[in-house]
mmCIF file of C-alpha atoms and ligand atoms in Angstrom:
data_model
loop_
_atom_site.group_PDB
_atom_site.id
_atom_site.type_symbol
_atom_site.label_atom_id
_atom_site.label_comp_id
_atom_site.label_asym_id
_atom_site.label_seq_id
_atom_site.Cartn_x
_atom_site.Cartn_y
_atom_site.Cartn_z
ATOM 1 C CA MET A 1 -9.492 -22.315 4.106
ATOM 2 C CA PHE A 2 -6.209 -22.841 2.085
ATOM 3 C CA GLU A 3 -3.655 -19.708 2.271
ATOM 4 C CA VAL A 4 -0.867 -18.452 0.258
ATOM 5 C CA LYS A 5 2.230 -16.930 1.796
ATOM 6 C CA LEU A 6 2.887 -13.638 -0.217
ATOM 7 C CA ASN A 7 6.289 -12.448 -1.005
ATOM 8 C CA ASN A 8 6.508 -10.025 1.796
ATOM 9 C CA GLY A 9 4.988 -12.618 4.084
ATOM 10 C CA VAL A 10 1.121 -11.749 4.163
ATOM 11 C CA ALA A 11 -1.492 -14.711 4.275
ATOM 12 C CA ILE A 12 -3.925 -14.411 1.578
ATOM 13 C CA PRO A 13 -6.914 -16.774 1.840
ATOM 14 C CA GLN A 14 -6.712 -18.793 -1.618
ATOM 15 C CA LEU A 15 -10.525 -18.254 -1.958
ATOM 16 C CA GLY A 16 -12.348 -15.093 -2.073
ATOM 17 C CA LEU A 17 -15.590 -13.584 -3.514
ATOM 18 C CA GLY A 18 -15.433 -11.579 -6.604
ATOM 19 C CA VAL A 19 -17.994 -8.825 -6.773
ATOM 20 C CA PHE A 20 -17.400 -7.388 -10.661
ATOM 21 C CA GLN A 21 -20.809 -6.535 -11.937
ATOM 22 C CA THR A 22 -22.336 -7.191 -8.844
ATOM 23 C CA ARG A 23 -24.760 -3.945 -8.127
ATOM 24 C CA ASP A 24 -24.253 -1.370 -5.364
ATOM 25 C CA GLY A 25 -26.996 -1.566 -2.866
ATOM 26 C CA ALA A 26 -28.460 -4.912 -1.364
ATOM 27 C CA GLU A 27 -26.941 -7.100 -4.305
ATOM 28 C CA THR A 28 -23.642 -6.408 -2.983
ATOM 29 C CA VAL A 29 -24.329 -6.191 0.879
ATOM 30 C CA ASN A 30 -25.879 -9.673 0.495
ATOM 31 C CA ALA A 31 -23.257 -11.125 -1.767
ATOM 32 C CA VAL A 32 -20.818 -9.984 0.840
ATOM 33 C CA LEU A 33 -23.183 -11.147 3.948
ATOM 34 C CA TRP A 34 -23.602 -14.473 2.454
ATOM 35 C CA ALA A 35 -20.129 -15.162 1.635
ATOM 36 C CA LEU A 36 -18.801 -13.999 5.164
ATOM 37 C CA GLU A 37 -21.334 -16.439 6.512
ATOM 38 C CA ALA A 38 -20.500 -19.270 4.326
ATOM 39 C CA GLY A 39 -16.853 -19.080 5.578
ATOM 40 C CA TYR A 40 -15.244 -16.729 2.760
ATOM 41 C CA ARG A 41 -12.589 -14.332 4.392
ATOM 42 C CA HIS A 42 -11.602 -12.677 1.062
ATOM 43 C CA ILE A 43 -13.518 -10.188 -0.776
ATOM 44 C CA ASP A 44 -11.983 -8.783 -4.215
ATOM 45 C CA THR A 45 -13.616 -5.528 -5.563
ATOM 46 C CA ALA A 46 -12.609 -2.258 -7.166
ATOM 47 C CA MET A 47 -13.292 0.850 -7.415
ATOM 48 C CA ILE A 48 -14.559 0.856 -10.913
ATOM 49 C CA TYR A 49 -16.989 -1.639 -9.669
ATOM 50 C CA GLY A 50 -18.993 1.003 -8.016
ATOM 51 C CA ASN A 51 -19.863 -1.327 -5.118
ATOM 52 C CA GLU A 52 -16.936 -0.306 -2.718
ATOM 53 C CA LYS A 53 -19.803 1.315 0.002
ATOM 54 C CA SER A 54 -21.817 -1.803 -0.006
ATOM 55 C CA VAL A 55 -18.972 -4.076 0.268
ATOM 56 C CA GLY A 56 -18.118 -2.110 3.484
ATOM 57 C CA GLN A 57 -21.424 -2.374 4.788
ATOM 58 C CA GLY A 58 -21.641 -6.148 4.168
ATOM 59 C CA MET A 59 -18.410 -6.307 6.105
ATOM 60 C CA ARG A 60 -19.605 -4.370 9.038
ATOM 61 C CA GLU A 61 -23.262 -6.075 9.158
ATOM 62 C CA SER A 62 -21.610 -9.535 9.026
ATOM 63 C CA GLY A 63 -20.349 -8.983 12.517
ATOM 64 C CA ILE A 64 -16.663 -10.621 11.824
ATOM 65 C CA ALA A 65 -13.855 -8.234 12.717
ATOM 66 C CA ARG A 66 -12.133 -6.507 9.942
ATOM 67 C CA GLU A 67 -8.653 -8.125 10.498
ATOM 68 C CA GLU A 68 -10.469 -11.399 9.854
ATOM 69 C CA ILE A 69 -11.193 -10.395 6.371
ATOM 70 C CA PHE A 70 -8.693 -9.993 3.814
ATOM 71 C CA LEU A 71 -9.926 -6.796 1.513
ATOM 72 C CA THR A 72 -8.701 -6.291 -1.911
ATOM 73 C CA THR A 73 -9.560 -3.038 -4.118
ATOM 74 C CA LYS A 74 -8.023 -1.492 -7.081
ATOM 75 C CA LEU A 75 -6.603 1.586 -8.623
ATOM 76 C CA TRP A 76 -8.719 2.622 -11.648
ATOM 77 C CA ASN A 77 -6.933 3.362 -14.984
ATOM 78 C CA ASP A 78 -8.332 7.378 -14.989
ATOM 79 C CA ASP A 79 -6.589 7.715 -11.638
ATOM 80 C CA ILE A 80 -3.429 6.532 -12.867
ATOM 81 C CA ARG A 81 -2.897 8.487 -16.171
ATOM 82 C CA ALA A 82 -4.086 11.487 -13.771
ATOM 83 C CA GLY A 83 -1.512 10.887 -11.116
ATOM 84 C CA ARG A 84 -4.007 10.510 -8.297
ATOM 85 C CA ALA A 85 -3.268 7.308 -6.538
ATOM 86 C CA ARG A 86 -3.103 8.817 -3.243
ATOM 87 C CA GLU A 87 -6.493 10.557 -3.426
ATOM 88 C CA ALA A 88 -8.119 7.585 -5.418
ATOM 89 C CA PHE A 89 -6.820 5.281 -2.418
ATOM 90 C CA GLU A 90 -8.401 7.706 0.177
ATOM 91 C CA LYS A 91 -11.812 7.733 -1.546
ATOM 92 C CA SER A 92 -11.633 3.750 -1.521
ATOM 93 C CA LEU A 93 -10.820 3.818 2.005
ATOM 94 C CA SER A 94 -13.614 6.242 2.931
ATOM 95 C CA ASP A 95 -16.240 4.392 0.568
ATOM 96 C CA LEU A 96 -15.605 0.956 1.955
ATOM 97 C CA GLY A 97 -15.293 2.546 5.556
ATOM 98 C CA THR A 98 -12.021 1.316 6.806
ATOM 99 C CA ASP A 99 -8.505 2.560 7.423
ATOM 100 C CA TYR A 100 -6.554 0.031 5.441
ATOM 101 C CA VAL A 101 -6.899 -2.468 2.523
ATOM 102 C CA ASP A 102 -5.057 -5.837 2.576
ATOM 103 C CA LEU A 103 -4.139 -5.852 -0.845
ATOM 104 C CA TYR A 104 -4.227 -2.815 -3.478
ATOM 105 C CA LEU A 105 -3.632 -3.455 -7.186
ATOM 106 C CA ILE A 106 -2.962 -1.243 -10.350
ATOM 107 C CA HIS A 107 -6.238 -2.319 -12.211
ATOM 108 C CA TRP A 108 -4.752 -2.084 -15.734
ATOM 109 C CA PRO A 109 -1.376 -1.361 -17.222
ATOM 110 C CA VAL A 110 -1.950 2.252 -18.573
ATOM 111 C CA GLU A 111 0.392 5.247 -19.000
ATOM 112 C CA GLY A 112 1.389 6.688 -15.775
ATOM 113 C CA MET A 113 1.489 3.017 -13.711
ATOM 114 C CA GLU A 114 4.979 3.642 -12.861
ATOM 115 C CA ARG A 115 4.194 6.986 -10.917
ATOM 116 C CA ALA A 116 1.032 5.050 -9.327
ATOM 117 C CA TRP A 117 3.142 2.500 -8.142
ATOM 118 C CA ARG A 118 5.682 4.662 -6.206
ATOM 119 C CA GLU A 119 2.838 6.516 -4.600
ATOM 120 C CA MET A 120 1.472 2.950 -3.905
ATOM 121 C CA GLU A 121 4.864 1.956 -2.125
ATOM 122 C CA ALA A 122 4.665 5.302 -0.065
ATOM 123 C CA LEU A 123 1.206 4.062 0.942
ATOM 124 C CA TYR A 124 2.538 0.634 1.612
ATOM 125 C CA ARG A 125 5.403 1.981 3.940
ATOM 126 C CA GLU A 126 3.032 4.256 5.710
ATOM 127 C CA GLY A 127 1.181 0.939 6.748
ATOM 128 C CA ARG A 128 -2.201 1.889 4.987
ATOM 129 C CA ILE A 129 -1.764 -1.159 2.628
ATOM 130 C CA ARG A 130 -0.549 -4.546 3.962
ATOM 131 C CA ALA A 131 0.528 -5.764 0.323
ATOM 132 C CA ILE A 132 0.344 -4.058 -3.555
ATOM 133 C CA GLY A 133 0.054 -5.809 -6.454
ATOM 134 C CA LEU A 134 -0.566 -5.545 -10.109
ATOM 135 C CA SER A 135 -3.458 -6.857 -12.254
ATOM 136 C CA ASN A 136 -4.164 -7.710 -16.070
ATOM 137 C CA PHE A 137 -0.019 -7.473 -16.638
ATOM 138 C CA HIS A 138 1.369 -9.492 -19.393
ATOM 139 C CA PRO A 139 5.166 -10.060 -19.743
ATOM 140 C CA GLY A 140 5.920 -6.486 -21.298
ATOM 141 C CA HIS A 141 3.746 -4.731 -19.000
ATOM 142 C CA LEU A 142 5.724 -6.585 -16.019
ATOM 143 C CA ALA A 143 9.107 -5.641 -17.501
ATOM 144 C CA GLN A 144 8.212 -2.040 -17.814
ATOM 145 C CA ILE A 145 7.163 -1.508 -14.403
ATOM 146 C CA GLU A 146 9.533 -3.862 -12.749
ATOM 147 C CA LYS A 147 12.487 -1.076 -13.684
ATOM 148 C CA GLU A 148 10.488 1.550 -11.436
ATOM 149 C CA MET A 149 9.839 -0.992 -8.293
ATOM 150 C CA THR A 150 11.792 -0.911 -4.846
ATOM 151 C CA VAL A 151 8.929 -2.807 -3.356
ATOM 152 C CA PRO A 152 8.255 -6.167 -5.281
ATOM 153 C CA ALA A 153 4.595 -6.628 -6.742
ATOM 154 C CA THR A 154 3.084 -9.346 -4.562
ATOM 155 C CA VAL A 155 0.586 -10.828 -7.005
ATOM 156 C CA ASN A 156 -0.686 -10.414 -10.663
ATOM 157 C CA GLN A 157 -4.400 -11.027 -10.880
ATOM 158 C CA ILE A 158 -5.163 -12.291 -14.626
ATOM 159 C CA GLU A 159 -8.142 -13.813 -16.088
ATOM 160 C CA CYS A 160 -7.908 -17.438 -15.897
ATOM 161 C CA SER A 161 -10.166 -20.468 -16.394
ATOM 162 C CA PRO A 162 -9.965 -23.897 -17.882
ATOM 163 C CA TYR A 163 -10.226 -22.100 -21.649
ATOM 164 C CA LEU A 164 -7.379 -19.663 -20.614
ATOM 165 C CA THR A 165 -4.826 -21.604 -18.167
ATOM 166 C CA GLN A 166 -2.402 -19.101 -18.734
ATOM 167 C CA GLU A 167 0.501 -21.562 -17.726
ATOM 168 C CA PRO A 168 3.405 -19.329 -19.365
ATOM 169 C CA LEU A 169 2.085 -16.406 -17.480
ATOM 170 C CA ILE A 170 1.985 -18.149 -14.437
ATOM 171 C CA ALA A 171 5.431 -19.703 -14.574
ATOM 172 C CA LEU A 172 6.642 -16.117 -15.236
ATOM 173 C CA CYS A 173 4.952 -14.496 -12.534
ATOM 174 C CA ARG A 174 6.366 -17.227 -9.966
ATOM 175 C CA GLN A 175 9.811 -16.968 -11.320
ATOM 176 C CA LYS A 176 9.514 -13.145 -10.413
ATOM 177 C CA GLY A 177 8.147 -14.202 -6.663
ATOM 178 C CA MET A 178 4.360 -12.889 -7.359
ATOM 179 C CA ALA A 179 1.435 -14.944 -6.880
ATOM 180 C CA VAL A 180 -1.205 -15.645 -9.307
ATOM 181 C CA GLU A 181 -4.672 -14.579 -8.701
ATOM 182 C CA ALA A 182 -7.549 -15.552 -11.161
ATOM 183 C CA TRP A 183 -10.852 -13.491 -12.185
ATOM 184 C CA SER A 184 -13.638 -15.030 -14.252
ATOM 185 C CA PRO A 185 -12.528 -18.527 -12.926
ATOM 186 C CA LEU A 186 -15.771 -19.740 -14.293
ATOM 187 C CA GLY A 187 -15.484 -18.408 -17.425
ATOM 188 C CA GLY A 188 -17.429 -14.829 -16.796
ATOM 189 C CA THR A 189 -21.116 -13.982 -16.811
ATOM 190 C CA GLY A 190 -22.650 -15.400 -20.071
ATOM 191 C CA GLY A 191 -19.739 -17.858 -20.790
ATOM 192 C CA SER A 192 -20.033 -21.100 -21.958
ATOM 193 C CA LEU A 193 -17.632 -22.910 -19.424
ATOM 194 C CA LEU A 194 -19.811 -24.333 -17.007
ATOM 195 C CA SER A 195 -21.559 -26.412 -19.638
ATOM 196 C CA ASP A 196 -18.246 -27.968 -20.470
ATOM 197 C CA GLU A 197 -18.666 -31.825 -21.000
ATOM 198 C CA THR A 198 -15.399 -32.322 -19.444
ATOM 199 C CA LEU A 199 -16.021 -30.426 -16.172
ATOM 200 C CA ALA A 200 -19.254 -32.170 -15.896
ATOM 201 C CA ARG A 201 -17.912 -35.400 -15.997
ATOM 202 C CA VAL A 202 -15.010 -35.032 -13.660
ATOM 203 C CA GLY A 203 -17.593 -33.363 -11.565
ATOM 204 C CA ARG A 204 -19.876 -36.791 -11.546
ATOM 205 C CA LYS A 205 -16.924 -38.470 -10.012
ATOM 206 C CA TYR A 206 -16.641 -36.645 -7.202
ATOM 207 C CA GLY A 207 -20.290 -35.475 -6.936
ATOM 208 C CA LYS A 208 -19.539 -31.800 -7.706
ATOM 209 C CA SER A 209 -20.697 -29.205 -10.116
ATOM 210 C CA PRO A 210 -18.660 -27.823 -12.996
ATOM 211 C CA ALA A 211 -18.146 -24.516 -10.914
ATOM 212 C CA GLN A 212 -16.826 -26.342 -8.195
ATOM 213 C CA VAL A 213 -14.352 -28.402 -10.272
ATOM 214 C CA ALA A 214 -12.875 -25.219 -12.119
ATOM 215 C CA ILE A 215 -12.374 -23.661 -8.293
ATOM 216 C CA ARG A 216 -10.967 -26.812 -7.135
ATOM 217 C CA TRP A 217 -8.447 -27.236 -10.297
ATOM 218 C CA GLN A 218 -7.282 -23.547 -9.525
ATOM 219 C CA LEU A 219 -6.847 -24.405 -5.649
ATOM 220 C CA GLN A 220 -4.428 -27.560 -6.726
ATOM 221 C CA ARG A 221 -2.402 -25.506 -9.157
ATOM 222 C CA GLY A 222 -1.737 -22.927 -6.681
ATOM 223 C CA VAL A 223 -3.370 -20.206 -8.010
ATOM 224 C CA ILE A 224 -5.469 -17.650 -5.895
ATOM 225 C CA VAL A 225 -9.242 -17.892 -7.028
ATOM 226 C CA LEU A 226 -12.033 -15.434 -7.288
ATOM 227 C CA PRO A 227 -15.354 -16.857 -8.557
ATOM 228 C CA LYS A 228 -18.185 -14.529 -8.655
ATOM 229 C CA SER A 229 -21.918 -14.963 -7.647
ATOM 230 C CA THR A 230 -24.896 -12.983 -6.471
ATOM 231 C CA HIS A 231 -26.872 -15.902 -5.422
ATOM 232 C CA ARG A 232 -26.721 -17.285 -1.769
ATOM 233 C CA GLU A 233 -26.523 -21.160 -2.968
ATOM 234 C CA ARG A 234 -24.112 -20.632 -5.451
ATOM 235 C CA ILE A 235 -21.874 -18.535 -3.516
ATOM 236 C CA ARG A 236 -22.139 -21.500 -0.781
ATOM 237 C CA GLN A 237 -21.471 -23.975 -3.444
ATOM 238 C CA ASN A 238 -18.338 -22.248 -4.518
ATOM 239 C CA ILE A 239 -16.685 -22.586 -1.395
ATOM 240 C CA ASP A 240 -17.897 -26.073 -0.778
ATOM 241 C CA VAL A 241 -14.534 -27.148 -2.578
ATOM 242 C CA PHE A 242 -12.326 -28.387 0.543
ATOM 243 C CA ASP A 243 -13.445 -31.628 0.646
ATOM 244 C CA PHE A 244 -12.353 -33.402 -2.326
ATOM 245 C CA GLU A 245 -9.219 -33.737 -4.521
ATOM 246 C CA LEU A 246 -8.944 -33.886 -8.173
ATOM 247 C CA SER A 247 -6.613 -36.864 -9.399
ATOM 248 C CA PRO A 248 -3.458 -36.033 -11.397
ATOM 249 C CA GLU A 249 -5.152 -37.434 -14.701
ATOM 250 C CA ASP A 250 -8.275 -35.119 -14.073
ATOM 251 C CA MET A 251 -6.372 -32.345 -13.358
ATOM 252 C CA ALA A 252 -4.479 -33.135 -16.732
ATOM 253 C CA ALA A 253 -7.749 -33.494 -18.420
ATOM 254 C CA ILE A 254 -8.961 -30.014 -17.478
ATOM 255 C CA ASP A 255 -5.530 -28.366 -18.240
ATOM 256 C CA ALA A 256 -6.021 -29.936 -21.618
ATOM 257 C CA LEU A 257 -8.973 -27.728 -22.081
ATOM 258 C CA ASN A 258 -7.180 -24.542 -22.838
ATOM 259 C CA CYS A 259 -8.081 -22.598 -25.976
ATOM 260 C CA ASN A 260 -6.533 -19.211 -24.820
ATOM 261 C CA ARG A 261 -10.054 -17.986 -24.921
ATOM 262 C CA HIS A 262 -10.311 -14.527 -23.311
ATOM 263 C CA PHE A 263 -13.901 -14.196 -21.998
ATOM 264 C CA GLY A 264 -13.029 -10.551 -20.846
ATOM 265 C CA SER A 265 -10.755 -7.683 -22.065
ATOM 266 C CA ASN A 266 -7.104 -8.711 -23.303
ATOM 267 C CA PRO A 267 -4.339 -6.488 -21.331
ATOM 268 C CA ASP A 268 -2.682 -6.218 -25.018
ATOM 269 C CA HIS A 269 -5.662 -4.760 -26.726
ATOM 270 C CA PHE A 270 -8.014 -2.573 -24.680
ATOM 271 C CA ASP A 271 -8.985 0.837 -24.555
ATOM 272 C CA PHE A 272 -10.388 1.967 -21.536
HETATM 273 P P1 A2P B 1 -24.620 -15.115 -10.643
HETATM 274 O O1 A2P B 1 -23.822 -14.248 -10.105
HETATM 275 O O2 A2P B 1 -26.173 -14.833 -11.280
HETATM 276 O O3 A2P B 1 -24.588 -16.546 -9.788
HETATM 277 P P2 A2P B 1 -17.008 -15.602 -13.089
HETATM 278 O O4 A2P B 1 -16.679 -15.741 -11.525
HETATM 279 O O5 A2P B 1 -15.892 -16.761 -14.027
HETATM 280 O O6 A2P B 1 -16.803 -14.244 -13.876
HETATM 281 O O7 A2P B 1 -18.047 -16.105 -13.379
HETATM 282 C C1 A2P B 1 -19.257 -16.068 -12.702
HETATM 283 C C2 A2P B 1 -20.751 -16.089 -13.503
HETATM 284 O O8 A2P B 1 -20.881 -17.523 -13.387
HETATM 285 C C3 A2P B 1 -21.813 -15.149 -12.847
HETATM 286 O O9 A2P B 1 -22.465 -15.015 -14.158
HETATM 287 C C4 A2P B 1 -22.148 -16.217 -11.824
HETATM 288 O O10 A2P B 1 -23.750 -15.822 -11.771
HETATM 289 C C5 A2P B 1 -22.348 -17.544 -12.446
HETATM 290 N N1 A2P B 1 -21.787 -18.456 -11.479
HETATM 291 C C6 A2P B 1 -21.282 -18.127 -10.411
HETATM 292 N N2 A2P B 1 -21.094 -19.419 -9.406
HETATM 293 C C7 A2P B 1 -21.747 -20.267 -9.995
HETATM 294 C C8 A2P B 1 -22.152 -21.588 -9.934
HETATM 295 N N3 A2P B 1 -21.746 -22.378 -8.884
HETATM 296 N N4 A2P B 1 -23.100 -22.376 -10.821
HETATM 297 C C9 A2P B 1 -23.313 -21.603 -11.945
HETATM 298 N N5 A2P B 1 -22.945 -20.662 -12.115
HETATM 299 C C10 A2P B 1 -22.205 -19.599 -11.177
#
């Protein structure tokens, strides 16, 4: 498993399981169990996904020590707007059934985020969170929140796939010392990325699927990648990406697929 060192020295596994739209209950418990069984040591959830209890249950049922698993959750927009960061954090911890999270993120840049960040800094200093960061921040949002920071953000988690390669935003985040995490790295549920002919052609050379090629491409460009699946076979397949290396030509062919297509919500235009 590859790791990335965050700007506060904390190591994060470069591949994690995403659980957006994974239903609370058996679906999430199983996805987490299967992932941990397959070798994942990084789970990415959010309060708004509504599955934190099941994520915690899967982690406990796995029998793997808590400190061996890197766990991320996110502070939801309504709690940011209402100035309820600390209460929301406590609720997430209690639902997850743990006494700390590895990474806590501002889920979207909404009004009140500066105050939320200050509260997250306090929780970080109290040792309740190992790293704090952002999600869905575009350059203007970064500029706005940066002014308030006394603890720099460790990451920006953004939508990123071969159809939305995000090169300028990645460069900006790196310049600011932040690592980048990719959500919907497979083009999202119901997207067309996985039937892309270039990904299929490149995959055939290495005996790998389009999903594996898309994941490996992110690993090689240094991005932390969070593929989602509820199927055991796919969960396994998505971590079976450490036994091949894409050539520079193949990397470039995948870079060239960029069409700046957002599958999910665009941080510049969202209404939730
Ligand atoms: P499922 O959960 O039914 O396996 P993203 O991570 O970009 O949000 O996209 C995840 C989508 O891709 C989900 O709909 C997921 O469906 C599907 N998926 C995940 N892994 C694979 C895979 N290896 N092959 C095909 N589809 C996959």
